[in-house]
XYZ file of C-alpha atoms in Angstrom:
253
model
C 55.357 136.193 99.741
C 58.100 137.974 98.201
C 60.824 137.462 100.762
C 59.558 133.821 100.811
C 60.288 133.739 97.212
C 63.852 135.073 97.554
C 65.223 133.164 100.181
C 63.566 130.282 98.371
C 65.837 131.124 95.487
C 68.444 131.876 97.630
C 68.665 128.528 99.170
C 67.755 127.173 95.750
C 71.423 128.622 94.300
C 73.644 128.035 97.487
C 72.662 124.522 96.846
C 73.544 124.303 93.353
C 76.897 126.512 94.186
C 77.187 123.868 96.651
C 76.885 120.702 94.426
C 79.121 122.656 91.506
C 82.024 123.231 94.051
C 82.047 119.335 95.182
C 81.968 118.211 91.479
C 84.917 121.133 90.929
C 86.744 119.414 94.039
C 85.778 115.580 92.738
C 87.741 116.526 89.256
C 90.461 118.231 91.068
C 91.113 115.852 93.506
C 94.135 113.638 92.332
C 93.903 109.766 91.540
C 96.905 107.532 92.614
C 96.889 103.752 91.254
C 98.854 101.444 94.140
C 99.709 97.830 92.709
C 100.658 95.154 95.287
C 102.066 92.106 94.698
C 99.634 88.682 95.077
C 102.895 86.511 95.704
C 103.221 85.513 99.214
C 106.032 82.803 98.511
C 109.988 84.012 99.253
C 111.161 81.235 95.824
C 111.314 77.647 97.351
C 112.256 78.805 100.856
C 108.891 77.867 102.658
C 109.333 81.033 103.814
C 106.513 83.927 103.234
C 106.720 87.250 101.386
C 104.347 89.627 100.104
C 104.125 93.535 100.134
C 106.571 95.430 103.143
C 104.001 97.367 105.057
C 106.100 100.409 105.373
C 106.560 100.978 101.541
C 103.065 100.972 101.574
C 101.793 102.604 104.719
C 104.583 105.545 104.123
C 103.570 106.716 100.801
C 99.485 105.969 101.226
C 99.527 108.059 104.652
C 101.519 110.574 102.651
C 99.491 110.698 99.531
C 96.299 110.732 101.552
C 96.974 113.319 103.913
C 97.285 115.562 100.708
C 93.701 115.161 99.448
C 94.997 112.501 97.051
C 92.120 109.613 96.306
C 93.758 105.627 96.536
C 92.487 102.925 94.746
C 94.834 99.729 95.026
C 94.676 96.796 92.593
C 96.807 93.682 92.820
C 96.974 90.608 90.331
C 95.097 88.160 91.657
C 92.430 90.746 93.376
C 90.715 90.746 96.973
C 93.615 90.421 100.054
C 96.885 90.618 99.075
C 99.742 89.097 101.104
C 101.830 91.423 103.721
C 104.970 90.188 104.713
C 105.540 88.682 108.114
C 108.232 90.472 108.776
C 107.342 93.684 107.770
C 104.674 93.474 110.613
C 107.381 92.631 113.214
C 107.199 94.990 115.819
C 111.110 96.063 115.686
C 110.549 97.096 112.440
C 107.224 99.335 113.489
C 107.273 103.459 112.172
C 104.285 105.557 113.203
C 103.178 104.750 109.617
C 103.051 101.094 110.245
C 101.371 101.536 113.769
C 99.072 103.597 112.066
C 98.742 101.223 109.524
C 97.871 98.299 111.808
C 94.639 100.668 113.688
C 93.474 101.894 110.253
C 89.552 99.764 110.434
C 89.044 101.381 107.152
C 92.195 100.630 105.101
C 92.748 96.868 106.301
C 88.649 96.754 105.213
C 90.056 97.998 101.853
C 93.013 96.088 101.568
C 90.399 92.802 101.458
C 88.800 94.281 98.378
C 91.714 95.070 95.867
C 90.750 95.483 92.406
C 91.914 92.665 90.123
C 94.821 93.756 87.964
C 93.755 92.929 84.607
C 90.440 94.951 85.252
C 91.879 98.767 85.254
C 92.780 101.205 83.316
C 95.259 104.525 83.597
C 92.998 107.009 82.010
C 91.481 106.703 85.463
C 94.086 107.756 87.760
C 96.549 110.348 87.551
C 99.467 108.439 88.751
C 100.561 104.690 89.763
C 102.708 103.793 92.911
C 104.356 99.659 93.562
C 105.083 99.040 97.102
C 108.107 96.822 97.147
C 108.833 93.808 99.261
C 110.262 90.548 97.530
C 106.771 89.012 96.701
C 106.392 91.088 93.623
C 109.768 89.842 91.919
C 107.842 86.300 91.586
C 104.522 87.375 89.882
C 104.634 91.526 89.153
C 107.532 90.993 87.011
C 106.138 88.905 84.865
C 102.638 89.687 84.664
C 101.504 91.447 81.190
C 98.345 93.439 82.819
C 101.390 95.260 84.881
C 103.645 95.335 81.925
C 101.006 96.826 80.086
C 99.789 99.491 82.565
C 103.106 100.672 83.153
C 103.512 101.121 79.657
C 100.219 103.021 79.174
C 101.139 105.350 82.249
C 103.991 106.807 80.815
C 102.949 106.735 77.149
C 100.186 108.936 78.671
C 102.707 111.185 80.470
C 101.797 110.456 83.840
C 103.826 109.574 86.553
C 104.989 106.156 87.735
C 107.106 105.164 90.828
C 108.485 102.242 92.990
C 110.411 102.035 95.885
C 112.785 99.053 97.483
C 112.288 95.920 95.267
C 109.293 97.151 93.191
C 111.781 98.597 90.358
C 112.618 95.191 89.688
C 108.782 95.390 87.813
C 110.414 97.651 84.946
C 112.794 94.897 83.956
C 109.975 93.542 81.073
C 108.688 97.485 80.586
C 109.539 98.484 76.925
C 107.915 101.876 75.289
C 108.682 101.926 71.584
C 110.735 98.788 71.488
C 113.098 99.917 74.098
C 113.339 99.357 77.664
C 111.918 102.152 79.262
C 114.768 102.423 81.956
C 117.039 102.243 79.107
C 118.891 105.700 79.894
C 117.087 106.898 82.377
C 118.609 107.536 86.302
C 117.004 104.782 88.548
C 117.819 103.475 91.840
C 116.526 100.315 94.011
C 117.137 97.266 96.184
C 121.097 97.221 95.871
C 123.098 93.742 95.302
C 124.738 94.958 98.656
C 121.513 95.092 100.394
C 120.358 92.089 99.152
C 123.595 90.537 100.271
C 123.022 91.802 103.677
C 119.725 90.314 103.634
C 121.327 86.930 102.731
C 118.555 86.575 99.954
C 121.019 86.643 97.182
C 120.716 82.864 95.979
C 116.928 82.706 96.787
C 116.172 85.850 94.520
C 115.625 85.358 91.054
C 117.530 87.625 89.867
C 119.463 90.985 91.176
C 117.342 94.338 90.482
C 120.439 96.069 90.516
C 121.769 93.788 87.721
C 118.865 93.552 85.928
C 117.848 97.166 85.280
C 121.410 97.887 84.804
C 121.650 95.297 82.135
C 118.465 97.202 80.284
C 120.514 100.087 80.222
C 119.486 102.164 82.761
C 121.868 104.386 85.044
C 121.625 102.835 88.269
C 122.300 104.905 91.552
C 122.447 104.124 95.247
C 122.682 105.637 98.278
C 124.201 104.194 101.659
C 122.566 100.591 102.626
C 119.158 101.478 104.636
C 119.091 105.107 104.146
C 117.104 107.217 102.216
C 117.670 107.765 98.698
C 115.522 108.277 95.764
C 115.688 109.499 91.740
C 113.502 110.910 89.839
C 114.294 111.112 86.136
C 111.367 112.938 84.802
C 108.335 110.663 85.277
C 109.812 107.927 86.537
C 110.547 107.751 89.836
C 112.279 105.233 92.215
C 113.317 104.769 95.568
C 116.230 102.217 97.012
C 114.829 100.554 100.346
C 112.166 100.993 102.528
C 113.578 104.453 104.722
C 113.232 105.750 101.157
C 109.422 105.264 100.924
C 108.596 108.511 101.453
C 110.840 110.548 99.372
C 109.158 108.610 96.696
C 105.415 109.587 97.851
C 107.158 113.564 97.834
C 108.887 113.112 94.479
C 105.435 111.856 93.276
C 103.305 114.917 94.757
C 105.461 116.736 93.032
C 104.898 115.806 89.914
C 100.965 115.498 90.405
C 101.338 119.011 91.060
């Protein structure tokens, strides 16, 4: 009866051991915030936009090959728009291809939580995807305005790569711009240029932010390049996706 008693108890505490370490690894585990654009209209083209899947796959592979938990949220909520192409096969990475066979992400991707609805004090982090659709609606939108403004008030990180800078251009943080002063980088007029999107735009990123004050630096058109300037960080175009996602794990460190 005794030894049936003990390993009773035994079993009894490795279970509760068990259940302690998984809460221990719950807190520990790292929360990451992506916000994606709702926008899937490139101005008055007729032409589609939305998120480019390789600013998104690139940092979310990274991210969550570290242990770090993603939630995404988007304006409008549910599916947000990828642009078309984005998803052209000439433009394809193994992120993207891994992207495109990921059952469980694309289920996930359906659900995005609505903007408006959440809050920083439960993530760690936030991360915008760039693409052009978020220059028509992110921009503007005050639940984005606001979050961003709460993340860093809160001293925790917040990054962008490619056009999703271009979200910072309405972000002020004790009646200042927050990029005012601060190293940033982006979507270059050049690249934009090259793009031939210049006139459909509505407006320049690297114009904009400059205009706010910040100190705007760029790499070579298409290659990687990103700045971090304490906990902002920023990336120009989409090969610099993941030197944003590294910059960021950084800091979550």
């Amino acid at each position: 009866m005794k030894k049936i008693a003990l390993f009773a108890i035994t079993a009894f505490t490795a279970v509760n051991i068990s259940a302690e370490a998984q809460k221990s690894n719950k807190k520990s585990m790292k929360k990451v915030l992506f916000v994606v654009t709702s926008n899937d209209k490139l101005g008055n083209t007729g032409e589609k936009t939305g998120f480019w899947s390789e600013e998104f796959a690139a940092p979310y592979y990274e991210l969550l090959d570290q242990g770090v938990e993603i939630t995404i949220a988007s304006p409008l909520g549910g599916q947000p728009p990828i642009d078309p192409k984005s998803a052209d096969p000439a433009s394809a990475t193994e992120d993207t291809k891994r992207f495109d066979a990921d059952k469980v992400l694309q289920e996930k991707l359906k659900h995005t939580l609505k903007l408006s609805t959440v809050n920083q004090k439960d993530y760690d982090a936030v991360f915008y995807p760039g693409g052009h659709g978020p220059l028509w609606d992110l921009v503007e939108d005050k639940s984005s305005i606001a979050l961003i403004e709460s993340f860093y008030t809160h001293k925790k990180p917040v990054a962008f790569v490619c056009h999703a800078p271009a979200v910072l251009k309405n972000v002020k943080v004790n009646g200042e711009y927050l990029v005012k002063g601060k190293k940033v980088t982006g979507f270059t007029n050049a690249e934009e240029e090259a793009v031939g999107l210049t006139k459909v735009v509505p407006f320049l990123l690297e114009d904009a932010l400059s205009s706010n004050g910040a100190i705007f630096s760029k790499g070579e058109n298409w290659q990687p390049y990103a700045v971090a300037d304490g906990l902002l960080i920023t990336g120009q175009n989409p090969a610099s996706s993941k030197l944003v996602a590294a910059k960021l794990l950084q800091e979550l460190k």
